[in-house]
Structures are given as structure tokens and as C-alpha cells.
């Protein structure tokens, strides 16, 4: 018997109004298709996270997807400050506990929503993913295996993937130059 979490109907209602909790829910499609939207560096990073989540099959019309973006953004922020294996272990432990200060800061302090509703919306979005061959290939590149099925554990893998891709994009590209030498 599968151990499935029962989701409160009010959480399902919350999950259908992402624009109430995140302005990027409205701006994401404008950004993606119109390219006319001016965004800050922080918003650009959030758009990058949303693009990866969309590629992973997350429904872009669900609040849980945008809450999950917040987890990934905070994970990237925390990973940038990690200097020791112990700090990395502490972060992993905090992310494994749904009621840790890590999630409390996001849900209660940033979004002003309860932890149960916060995780419930994310769980609905996570379960509502559409699996495509491209999605499965990306999961493999990220290191997500279908056996795990825990969005909390996958968040750090997704965060690391995005950080790695951002670092590759920032690396200076080699430029080939030629010089003309006059010989007398």
C-alpha cells in the first residue's frame, strides 16, 4: 500500500492561485515568450529556476511550483555560504525536516503561509509533474532518480545543477586572436 499524504481541499484551492503569492507567476510567460520584460539579477535567477522546473515537468499554473522555486533559491543561497562538510550536513538535515527553521523562514517569514499549506502545495505540484523524455533526460543529468521521489532531497540537486550551469555561463570564453607581423 502506497503511503500517500492526504491533502486538505483548502490547500488545493491555494495551489490554483500562484499569482497571489508570487508576482513571477504572472511575469514568467511574458519573460519567456515576449522577451520584453526587464528583470533584476535576482529575478533573472528566479526565472532560471522556473525554466528548469518547467523542463522538469512542473505545472507552471500551480502555487506549489513557485513555493518550490523559493526552496531552490534559498538552497542556492545557503550552498554559496557552505564552507565545511559539517555545514553541508547541517543544511541537508534542515532540508530533510519539513518543520525546520529552513522552511519556516521561507513559508512563515517570506510568504506568510503555514508550513502545512506550504508543503501541501509543493506536494501537489510535485505529484502533478508531466514526465516527458526530455524531462527524464534532464532528471538524469541532474542526478534525480525516480526511486527517491522526495522534493526536499531533489531541491539541493536542482540547486547545484543551476549553480553549475550559471558558473559555466559566467566563465570567460576563449577568444582566438591573430596578429599580423610585418617582416622587413
Short mmCIF file of N, CA, C and O in Angstrom, two decimals, residues 70 74 77-78 98-113 115 118:
data_model
loop_
_atom_site.label_atom_id
_atom_site.label_comp_id
_atom_site.label_asym_id
_atom_site.label_seq_id
_atom_site.Cartn_x
_atom_site.Cartn_y
_atom_site.Cartn_z
N UNK A 70 11.14 28.95 -4.40
CA UNK A 70 11.68 29.63 -3.22
C UNK A 70 12.63 28.71 -2.44
O UNK A 70 13.66 29.16 -1.94
N UNK A 74 16.61 29.53 -1.91
CA UNK A 74 17.24 29.56 -0.59
C UNK A 74 18.34 28.52 -0.49
O UNK A 74 19.39 28.76 0.12
N UNK A 77 21.38 29.91 -2.14
CA UNK A 77 21.96 30.93 -1.24
C UNK A 77 22.75 30.27 -0.12
O UNK A 77 23.87 30.69 0.20
N UNK A 78 22.18 29.24 0.48
CA UNK A 78 22.85 28.53 1.57
C UNK A 78 24.09 27.79 1.07
O UNK A 78 25.12 27.78 1.75
N UNK A 98 10.73 18.82 7.45
CA UNK A 98 9.73 19.74 6.89
C UNK A 98 9.39 20.90 7.81
O UNK A 98 8.85 21.91 7.37
N UNK A 99 9.68 20.77 9.09
CA UNK A 99 9.33 21.82 10.06
C UNK A 99 10.56 22.52 10.62
O UNK A 99 10.51 23.14 11.68
N UNK A 100 11.65 22.47 9.88
CA UNK A 100 12.89 23.11 10.31
C UNK A 100 12.82 24.62 10.10
O UNK A 100 11.94 25.14 9.42
N UNK A 101 13.79 25.30 10.67
CA UNK A 101 13.89 26.76 10.51
C UNK A 101 14.09 27.13 9.04
O UNK A 101 13.61 28.17 8.60
N UNK A 102 14.73 26.27 8.28
CA UNK A 102 14.95 26.49 6.85
C UNK A 102 13.60 26.76 6.16
O UNK A 102 13.44 27.75 5.45
N UNK A 103 12.63 25.87 6.36
CA UNK A 103 11.32 26.02 5.73
C UNK A 103 10.47 27.09 6.41
O UNK A 103 9.69 27.78 5.76
N UNK A 104 10.63 27.22 7.73
CA UNK A 104 9.89 28.23 8.46
C UNK A 104 10.21 29.62 7.93
O UNK A 104 9.32 30.45 7.75
N UNK A 105 11.50 29.88 7.68
CA UNK A 105 11.91 31.19 7.15
C UNK A 105 11.24 31.48 5.81
O UNK A 105 10.83 32.61 5.56
N UNK A 106 11.14 30.48 4.97
CA UNK A 106 10.52 30.69 3.65
C UNK A 106 9.01 30.86 3.79
O UNK A 106 8.44 31.85 3.33
N UNK A 107 8.36 29.89 4.43
CA UNK A 107 6.91 29.86 4.47
C UNK A 107 6.32 30.97 5.34
O UNK A 107 5.50 31.76 4.88
N UNK A 108 6.74 31.03 6.59
CA UNK A 108 6.13 31.98 7.52
C UNK A 108 6.70 33.38 7.37
O UNK A 108 5.96 34.36 7.35
N UNK A 109 8.00 33.49 7.28
CA UNK A 109 8.62 34.81 7.27
C UNK A 109 8.58 35.49 5.90
O UNK A 109 8.39 36.70 5.82
N UNK A 110 8.75 34.74 4.82
CA UNK A 110 8.77 35.35 3.48
C UNK A 110 7.41 35.37 2.80
O UNK A 110 7.06 36.36 2.17
N UNK A 111 6.67 34.26 2.89
CA UNK A 111 5.41 34.14 2.15
C UNK A 111 4.20 34.39 3.04
O UNK A 111 3.14 34.73 2.56
N UNK A 112 4.36 34.21 4.34
CA UNK A 112 3.28 34.37 5.31
C UNK A 112 2.18 33.34 5.10
O UNK A 112 1.01 33.65 4.96
N UNK A 113 2.60 32.08 5.09
CA UNK A 113 1.69 30.95 4.96
C UNK A 113 2.16 29.87 5.93
O UNK A 113 3.35 29.82 6.25
N UNK A 115 3.24 26.21 7.42
CA UNK A 115 4.12 25.17 6.88
C UNK A 115 3.34 24.02 6.25
O UNK A 115 3.74 23.49 5.22
N UNK A 118 2.12 25.23 2.93
CA UNK A 118 3.30 25.40 2.09
C UNK A 118 3.74 24.07 1.50
O UNK A 118 3.84 23.91 0.27
#
